[in-house]
Amino acid sequence: MPVVVVESPAKAKTIEKYLGSDYRVLASFGHVRDLPPKDGSVDTDHDFDMKWEVAADSRKHLAAIKAALKDDQTLILATDPDREGEAISWHLLEALAPALKKGAEVSRVTFNAITKTAVTEAMGKPRQIDQPLVDAYLARRALDYLVGFKLSPVLWRKLPGAKSAGRVQSVCLRLIVDREMEIEAFKAREYWSVHAHLATPGGEEYDASLVSLAGKKLERFDLATADQAAMALSAVVSRDLKVASVAAKPASRNPWPPFMTSTLQQEASRKMGMGAKACMSAAQRLYEAGLITYMRTDGIDMAPEAVMAARDAIKAKFGENYLPKSPRMYKNKAKNAQEAHECIRPTDMMLSPDRLKVTADDQRKLYDLIWKRTIASQMEAARMERTTVEIDSPDGQVGLRATGQVMLFDGFLRVYDQGRDDDEGEDSARLPAIAQGEAATLVAAAFDEELAKARDKVAETPAAPKGQRAAPGLLTDEAARAAARQHFTQPPPRYTEATLVKRMEELGIGRPSTYASIVTTIQDREYVRKDKNRLIAEDKGRLVTIFLLKYFPRYVSYDFTADLETELDEISAGDRLWREVLSRFWKDFSKALEGTSELRITEVLDAIDEALAPHLYPPRADGGDPRECPLCGQGRLNLKTARSGGAFIGCTNYPECRYTRPLSSPDGEAPVGDRVLGEDAGDVISLKTGRFGPYVQRGEATEEAPKPPRASIPKGWDAASLDLAQALMLLNLPRLIGPHPEDGQPIETNIGRYGPYVKHGSKYANIADVDEVFTIGMNRAVEVLAQKQTRGRAAAAAPLRELGDHPDGGPIQIMNGKYGPYVKWAKVNATLPRDVTPEDLTVEQALELIAAKAAKSPAKAKKPAAKKPAAKKPAAKKAAAKSAAKATKATKATKAKPDDA
């Protein structure tokens, strides 16, 4: 029977169900070949000849495909319908060539959705491998290899602690570093706004804002101080006001287009806090289950039959009022039509999220998002009425404005509305019926509650001008009818994964298949950390970026990277030759590499220090030298690097002066450096700052005692306000509490690498509060130790979840370990991925994790021993090993595609 090859076992299982017993469907488990991770895999001296290597894990998958081809020499390559999928098919054909006899039939089929109709139609339209798409893959892979394996060693040699560089990864990192430096260089600017609470003659209330004063339109910074705001406030409350005009205009909002890869990742981040990697993982599983169309796409168009199916679903679920007269058509944004695919949509429009039979929470939520966006994209527009009310004083000195809108028909908003980023928003206040010429009366006590809350935050109420009341950032008149609010301009927000992907898409950097891996890579390499969903550049990331900008500016240029992406698209369209693109790139890139060969580390640091000088050493308020050490007044500040790869600012007068401050805080706290705290038993007790932060020390280093007693300052303690008593408490650790009442062994407390703890013999128990180290008594210490022992036994006895039995026997359990939850089967322990919680883990996912772990440690992958006669033991062991190997083969997770990094 014909052999059909796809990437993953899940996809193979679904397709085999549609094709029936006439076909044999096997999985390649992703890419079967790649460039060996060593220098020379791309031969720049021989027309960029590429040396491919079959991965060790892929050999058994290829062997299974070759074995199947012995029965039938008909090979159908059905990998994903994009550049990467075409490359996997090409690799498979190259690797299987020795097993194909003369006259063998090899064809390529693609489908945008794994449904019976789509798969059946695709099998009836076979084609050959698209060589231009393969060429584009070869060019991209070679480019990424050359940058990674030629530029990364330069970083290792010239910049201690740097890990690697990547063609697109480094440009993405630059975006985050540039934004961080914008934030740090930002200077907030004060401004005020004035607001009034008004009422119609009928007593209905509404809010209005001051928009003109003394006959002049107010700009944002016209009220720049509290005094100016107080004058404007007085002008408003001292005048009669009336409605000058009421303008009501109809407006409409059209729905958003259906999802493509980048917009799906953005919306999953906004609405669910889901990272790009987790989003694509969940989407991959939905696609392989036949629930959605292919999820790596830059297209937003929808197949005609899908549009009609969406319209039928809208009519059935919401009625004809929500159905536009004609289908909505969305223009595809893809630059290369050859690679453009359909949007990401459900394969069955009538399968609403409430009917979805999927247990994984992330998949259910993502399907809900995709279904709603798709259905909404074909719904009627939302209709509303936007009203603007202009209010002024008879003398024309004061002008206010009230705005609002009324929803007349919700349209697509009944189903879905897109989330918003930091700089987006919309005024949706409701207004009462207001008539032109009527009086606008100020309402007393309207701002009393706001004033009271503002005053509760401070001990003392600030002074206010005569006839007004004040609170921090707020002024009102005596009757609280109007208020002036203080504002400060805000720095640009840090990127989230959603806004970063959006910005990369705007600049033309990367492609749908690469966004998730790029964002993940810069975090894995500790160039960037994620805090409350915001991406923050680490010192390592800053240094790498500045180094590249200094010595390789062209290769971290946004325009250059985008232009190279366009050239790759042109290769895939057959308009360029891939070796010519590589040749032109390599000619200039190799020269840039040669230019750094003689650089010394000190020279690099000086260059980076100079490049960062405006940021690291901003002008001082007193006009003094920004580089003068604020602690000793004699040394100068300069950039230093630690062995860990981090960076800091230190004094050139080291070791006499130990002043340091973080690289990212040029205006940081008061300097922390050497200072004497006092004396104890004839020893000087001093506070010092080292590579790993501030610490206290008894005495000074001598030849006899090169390492005097020291203690780090605990987290949460303020080094700047540390006194002698606190220092002695730290230096006198560990603290003896006394003998244990049961065995007489001493119990003591201390602060260790993992925080404060209580120790009894060889037993340790953590305590939550550092201060408790110095106050905890015997009863409390014994209680903490007993609780730790009880928790330890409970954790060993009870799993977090029981998932059922493994196909080879024995329970599959989720346990809680020292480094987080893990899956346990027999002797195999597989750590859960960061984006998977114990509650959401399915049996299928657990089997994949177990199989992947077992492949690395085959000796542990034996099924639980069964009771058998002694003579049968060797056979039992052999059968167990064979069965475990079979489970590994059947359930091993698909290898991730090597996305651009």
GROMACS .gro file of C-alpha atoms in nm, residues 286-579:
model
  294
  286LEU     CA    1  -0.584   2.181   1.745
  287TYR     CA    2  -0.460   2.162   1.386
  288GLU     CA    3  -0.345   1.801   1.419
  289ALA     CA    4  -0.684   1.710   1.564
  290GLY     CA    5  -0.851   1.853   1.253
  291LEU     CA    6  -1.023   2.136   1.442
  292ILE     CA    7  -0.854   2.440   1.281
  293THR     CA    8  -0.670   2.520   0.960
  294TYR     CA    9  -0.291   2.547   0.939
  295MET     CA   10  -0.165   2.783   1.206
  296ARG     CA   11   0.156   2.920   1.048
  297THR     CA   12   0.027   3.167   0.794
  298ASP     CA   13   0.053   3.530   0.693
  299GLY     CA   14  -0.276   3.519   0.503
  300ILE     CA   15  -0.615   3.656   0.614
  301ASP     CA   16  -0.827   3.543   0.320
  302MET     CA   17  -1.081   3.266   0.370
  303ALA     CA   18  -1.188   2.993   0.130
  304PRO     CA   19  -1.528   3.069  -0.035
  305GLU     CA   20  -1.686   2.755   0.108
  306ALA     CA   21  -1.565   2.855   0.458
  307VAL     CA   22  -1.714   3.204   0.416
  308MET     CA   23  -2.051   3.054   0.325
  309ALA     CA   24  -2.028   2.812   0.617
  310ALA     CA   25  -1.957   3.104   0.853
  311ARG     CA   26  -2.259   3.293   0.715
  312ASP     CA   27  -2.478   2.986   0.771
  313ALA     CA   28  -2.355   2.962   1.130
  314ILE     CA   29  -2.423   3.332   1.191
  315LYS     CA   30  -2.776   3.305   1.053
  316ALA     CA   31  -2.849   2.995   1.261
  317LYS     CA   32  -2.705   3.124   1.588
  318PHE     CA   33  -2.773   3.498   1.579
  319GLY     CA   34  -3.036   3.563   1.312
  320GLU     CA   35  -3.041   3.743   0.978
  321ASN     CA   36  -2.996   4.088   1.136
  322TYR     CA   37  -2.636   3.996   1.211
  323LEU     CA   38  -2.562   3.882   0.856
  324PRO     CA   39  -2.434   4.142   0.604
  325LYS     CA   40  -2.594   4.140   0.259
  326SER     CA   41  -2.273   4.021   0.096
  327PRO     CA   42  -1.972   3.827   0.229
  328ARG     CA   43  -1.681   4.026   0.367
  329MET     CA   44  -1.358   3.998   0.171
  330TYR     CA   45  -1.020   4.062   0.335
  331LYS     CA   46  -0.711   4.150   0.135
  332ASN     CA   47  -0.414   3.924   0.195
  333LYS     CA   48  -0.114   4.106   0.342
  334ALA     CA   49   0.141   3.842   0.242
  335LYS     CA   50   0.424   3.977   0.029
  336ASN     CA   51   0.471   3.641  -0.141
  337ALA     CA   52   0.147   3.500  -0.279
  338GLN     CA   53   0.312   3.162  -0.337
  339GLU     CA   54   0.353   3.111   0.036
  340ALA     CA   55   0.029   3.278   0.141
  341HIS     CA   56  -0.220   3.043   0.304
  342GLU     CA   57  -0.573   3.074   0.423
  343CYS     CA   58  -0.641   3.242   0.757
  344ILE     CA   59  -0.651   3.048   1.083
  345ARG     CA   60  -1.013   2.939   1.124
  346PRO     CA   61  -1.223   2.646   1.251
  347THR     CA   62  -1.269   2.364   1.003
  348ASP     CA   63  -1.633   2.332   1.111
  349MET     CA   64  -1.805   2.667   1.164
  350MET     CA   65  -2.102   2.502   1.337
  351LEU     CA   66  -1.875   2.354   1.604
  352SER     CA   67  -1.911   2.627   1.865
  353PRO     CA   68  -1.675   2.626   2.167
  354ASP     CA   69  -1.945   2.495   2.401
  355ARG     CA   70  -1.969   2.175   2.189
  356LEU     CA   71  -1.592   2.120   2.165
  357LYS     CA   72  -1.475   1.787   2.306
  358VAL     CA   73  -1.126   1.889   2.413
  359THR     CA   74  -1.005   1.850   2.771
  360ALA     CA   75  -0.689   2.063   2.761
  361ASP     CA   76  -0.773   2.407   2.898
  362ASP     CA   77  -0.529   2.598   2.675
  363GLN     CA   78  -0.669   2.435   2.362
  364ARG     CA   79  -1.029   2.506   2.462
  365LYS     CA   80  -0.953   2.872   2.527
  366LEU     CA   81  -0.760   2.913   2.204
  367TYR     CA   82  -1.031   2.744   1.998
  368ASP     CA   83  -1.289   2.974   2.158
  369LEU     CA   84  -1.079   3.274   2.051
  370ILE     CA   85  -1.034   3.148   1.693
  371TRP     CA   86  -1.401   3.055   1.650
  372LYS     CA   87  -1.528   3.390   1.779
  373ARG     CA   88  -1.283   3.592   1.569
  374THR     CA   89  -1.371   3.394   1.255
  375ILE     CA   90  -1.748   3.420   1.302
  376ALA     CA   91  -1.725   3.789   1.395
  377SER     CA   92  -1.522   3.863   1.082
  378GLN     CA   93  -1.827   3.779   0.867
  379MET     CA   94  -2.088   3.957   1.082
  380GLU     CA   95  -2.263   4.288   1.038
  381ALA     CA   96  -2.088   4.608   1.152
  382ALA     CA   97  -2.168   4.758   1.491
  383ARG     CA   98  -2.368   5.081   1.463
  384MET     CA   99  -2.355   5.360   1.719
  385GLU     CA  100  -2.422   5.728   1.764
  386ARG     CA  101  -2.139   5.949   1.883
  387THR     CA  102  -2.240   6.273   2.052
  388THR     CA  103  -2.027   6.580   2.119
  389VAL     CA  104  -2.162   6.853   2.347
  390GLU     CA  105  -1.991   7.194   2.355
  391ILE     CA  106  -2.050   7.403   2.671
  392ASP     CA  107  -1.932   7.760   2.722
  393SER     CA  108  -1.972   8.070   2.936
  394PRO     CA  109  -2.156   8.379   2.812
  395ASP     CA  110  -1.831   8.579   2.798
  396GLY     CA  111  -1.656   8.309   2.591
  397GLN     CA  112  -1.374   8.273   2.847
  398VAL     CA  113  -1.446   7.913   2.937
  399GLY     CA  114  -1.525   7.621   2.705
  400LEU     CA  115  -1.594   7.260   2.807
  401ARG     CA  116  -1.673   6.948   2.608
  402ALA     CA  117  -1.862   6.630   2.687
  403THR     CA  118  -1.843   6.327   2.459
  404GLY     CA  119  -2.013   5.992   2.455
  405GLN     CA  120  -2.169   5.729   2.240
  406VAL     CA  121  -2.479   5.517   2.231
  407MET     CA  122  -2.478   5.166   2.084
  408LEU     CA  123  -2.764   5.132   1.835
  409PHE     CA  124  -2.680   4.780   1.713
  410ASP     CA  125  -2.403   4.562   1.855
  411GLY     CA  126  -2.337   4.362   1.535
  412PHE     CA  127  -2.012   4.164   1.553
  413LEU     CA  128  -1.947   4.298   1.905
  414ARG     CA  129  -2.208   4.053   2.028
  415VAL     CA  130  -1.951   3.781   1.965
  416TYR     CA  131  -1.606   3.937   1.982
  417ASP     CA  132  -1.402   4.253   2.033
  418GLN     CA  133  -1.024   4.267   1.997
  419GLY     CA  134  -0.811   4.339   2.301
  420ARG     CA  135  -0.616   4.663   2.319
  421ASP     CA  136  -0.252   4.746   2.381
  422ASP     CA  137  -0.122   5.025   2.606
  423ASP     CA  138  -0.175   5.316   2.370
  424GLU     CA  139  -0.521   5.222   2.254
  425GLY     CA  140  -0.857   5.317   2.394
  426GLU     CA  141  -1.199   5.453   2.312
  427ASP     CA  142  -1.440   5.691   2.480
  428SER     CA  143  -1.760   5.499   2.541
  429ALA     CA  144  -1.929   5.716   2.809
  430ARG     CA  145  -2.307   5.745   2.789
  431LEU     CA  146  -2.469   6.090   2.778
  432PRO     CA  147  -2.823   6.188   2.879
  433ALA     CA  148  -3.054   6.381   2.646
  434ILE     CA  149  -2.902   6.729   2.619
  435ALA     CA  150  -3.054   7.023   2.427
  436GLN     CA  151  -2.875   7.320   2.274
  437GLY     CA  152  -2.917   7.643   2.470
  438GLU     CA  153  -3.007   7.478   2.799
  439ALA     CA  154  -2.825   7.557   3.122
  440ALA     CA  155  -2.540   7.336   3.239
  441THR     CA  156  -2.541   7.346   3.618
  442LEU     CA  157  -2.240   7.251   3.829
  443VAL     CA  158  -2.324   6.970   4.073
  444ALA     CA  159  -2.201   7.015   4.431
  445ALA     CA  160  -2.004   6.744   4.615
  446ALA     CA  161  -1.938   6.560   4.287
  447PHE     CA  162  -1.566   6.515   4.366
  448ASP     CA  163  -1.586   6.470   4.744
  449GLU     CA  164  -1.522   6.097   4.733
  450GLU     CA  165  -1.222   6.132   4.501
  451LEU     CA  166  -1.078   6.404   4.728
  452ALA     CA  167  -1.124   6.192   5.041
  453LYS     CA  168  -0.948   5.892   4.885
  454ALA     CA  169  -0.655   6.107   4.774
  455ARG     CA  170  -0.620   6.258   5.122
  456ASP     CA  171  -0.628   5.915   5.289
  457LYS     CA  172  -0.299   5.827   5.118
  458VAL     CA  173  -0.099   6.096   5.302
  459ALA     CA  174  -0.056   6.203   5.662
  460GLU     CA  175  -0.081   6.577   5.597
  461THR     CA  176  -0.318   6.762   5.364
  462PRO     CA  177  -0.131   6.995   5.125
  463ALA     CA  178  -0.206   7.367   5.124
  464ALA     CA  179  -0.466   7.492   4.875
  465PRO     CA  180  -0.540   7.834   4.720
  466LYS     CA  181  -0.819   8.037   4.878
  467GLY     CA  182  -1.163   7.895   4.797
  468GLN     CA  183  -1.025   7.554   4.703
  469ARG     CA  184  -0.943   7.221   4.864
  470ALA     CA  185  -0.635   7.010   4.790
  471ALA     CA  186  -0.501   6.659   4.801
  472PRO     CA  187  -0.188   6.514   4.638
  473GLY     CA  188  -0.239   6.557   4.262
  474LEU     CA  189  -0.589   6.699   4.300
  475LEU     CA  190  -0.759   7.037   4.347
  476THR     CA  191  -1.132   7.108   4.384
  477ASP     CA  192  -1.337   7.417   4.458
  478GLU     CA  193  -1.492   7.441   4.807
  479ALA     CA  194  -1.816   7.280   4.691
  480ALA     CA  195  -1.631   7.007   4.495
  481ARG     CA  196  -1.823   7.090   4.178
  482ALA     CA  197  -1.512   7.084   3.958
  483ALA     CA  198  -1.164   6.936   3.990
  484ALA     CA  199  -0.815   6.980   3.848
  485ARG     CA  200  -0.613   6.661   3.818
  486GLN     CA  201  -0.236   6.635   3.798
  487HIS     CA  202  -0.080   6.413   3.531
  488PHE     CA  203   0.268   6.320   3.421
  489THR     CA  204   0.366   6.201   3.077
  490GLN     CA  205   0.447   5.832   3.074
  491PRO     CA  206   0.745   5.660   2.912
  492PRO     CA  207   0.679   5.419   2.628
  493PRO     CA  208   0.563   5.086   2.773
  494ARG     CA  209   0.787   4.782   2.777
  495TYR     CA  210   0.707   4.524   2.514
  496THR     CA  211   0.487   4.229   2.586
  497GLU     CA  212   0.525   3.924   2.364
  498ALA     CA  213   0.214   4.047   2.180
  499THR     CA  214   0.340   4.400   2.113
  500LEU     CA  215   0.688   4.269   2.026
  501VAL     CA  216   0.548   4.034   1.762
  502LYS     CA  217   0.334   4.319   1.632
  503ARG     CA  218   0.639   4.545   1.602
  504MET     CA  219   0.844   4.274   1.429
  505GLU     CA  220   0.562   4.224   1.182
  506GLU     CA  221   0.544   4.600   1.115
  507LEU     CA  222   0.919   4.611   1.046
  508GLY     CA  223   0.910   4.301   0.827
  509ILE     CA  224   1.141   4.106   1.061
  510GLY     CA  225   1.090   3.732   1.085
  511ARG     CA  226   0.804   3.526   0.946
  512PRO     CA  227   0.505   3.340   1.098
  513SER     CA  228   0.703   3.024   1.171
  514THR     CA  229   0.981   3.214   1.351
  515TYR     CA  230   0.809   3.456   1.592
  516ALA     CA  231   0.762   3.210   1.879
  517SER     CA  232   1.114   3.064   1.866
  518ILE     CA  233   1.280   3.406   1.846
  519VAL     CA  234   1.096   3.542   2.151
  520THR     CA  235   1.167   3.219   2.341
  521THR     CA  236   1.537   3.210   2.247
  522ILE     CA  237   1.624   3.555   2.382
  523GLN     CA  238   1.462   3.459   2.713
  524ASP     CA  239   1.632   3.119   2.731
  525ARG     CA  240   1.971   3.284   2.678
  526GLU     CA  241   1.898   3.523   2.966
  527TYR     CA  242   1.927   3.829   2.746
  528VAL     CA  243   1.570   3.919   2.841
  529ARG     CA  244   1.349   3.833   3.134
  530LYS     CA  245   0.971   3.839   3.153
  531ASP     CA  246   0.818   4.013   3.453
  532LYS     CA  247   0.439   4.051   3.479
  533ASN     CA  248   0.415   3.971   3.108
  534ARG     CA  249   0.661   4.252   3.020
  535LEU     CA  250   0.995   4.186   2.849
  536ILE     CA  251   1.288   4.356   3.024
  537ALA     CA  252   1.641   4.367   2.885
  538GLU     CA  253   1.904   4.213   3.113
  539ASP     CA  254   2.257   4.354   3.134
  540LYS     CA  255   2.386   4.068   2.917
  541GLY     CA  256   2.136   4.163   2.650
  542ARG     CA  257   2.238   4.528   2.665
  543LEU     CA  258   2.608   4.449   2.626
  544VAL     CA  259   2.550   4.213   2.333
  545THR     CA  260   2.330   4.469   2.159
  546ILE     CA  261   2.575   4.758   2.205
  547PHE     CA  262   2.864   4.537   2.093
  548LEU     CA  263   2.680   4.443   1.775
  549LEU     CA  264   2.573   4.802   1.710
  550LYS     CA  265   2.934   4.912   1.751
  551TYR     CA  266   3.108   4.648   1.539
  552PHE     CA  267   2.831   4.494   1.326
  553PRO     CA  268   2.578   4.776   1.284
  554ARG     CA  269   2.451   4.659   0.948
  555TYR     CA  270   2.353   4.317   1.076
  556VAL     CA  271   2.132   4.450   1.355
  557SER     CA  272   1.976   4.710   1.128
  558TYR     CA  273   1.598   4.683   1.102
  559ASP     CA  274   1.596   4.776   0.733
  560PHE     CA  275   1.876   4.535   0.639
  561THR     CA  276   1.706   4.244   0.816
  562ALA     CA  277   1.369   4.324   0.657
  563ASP     CA  278   1.527   4.354   0.312
  564LEU     CA  279   1.692   4.016   0.356
  565GLU     CA  280   1.353   3.866   0.444
  566THR     CA  281   1.217   4.012   0.122
  567GLU     CA  282   1.502   3.852  -0.075
  568LEU     CA  283   1.417   3.516   0.084
  569ASP     CA  284   1.058   3.563  -0.027
  570GLU     CA  285   1.181   3.640  -0.378
  571ILE     CA  286   1.383   3.317  -0.377
  572SER     CA  287   1.073   3.119  -0.284
  573ALA     CA  288   0.887   3.287  -0.570
  574GLY     CA  289   1.163   3.181  -0.813
  575ASP     CA  290   1.279   3.540  -0.877
  576ARG     CA  291   1.625   3.509  -0.717
  577LEU     CA  292   1.900   3.248  -0.693
  578TRP     CA  293   1.973   3.145  -0.337
  579ARG     CA  294   2.348   3.105  -0.378
   0.00000   0.00000   0.00000
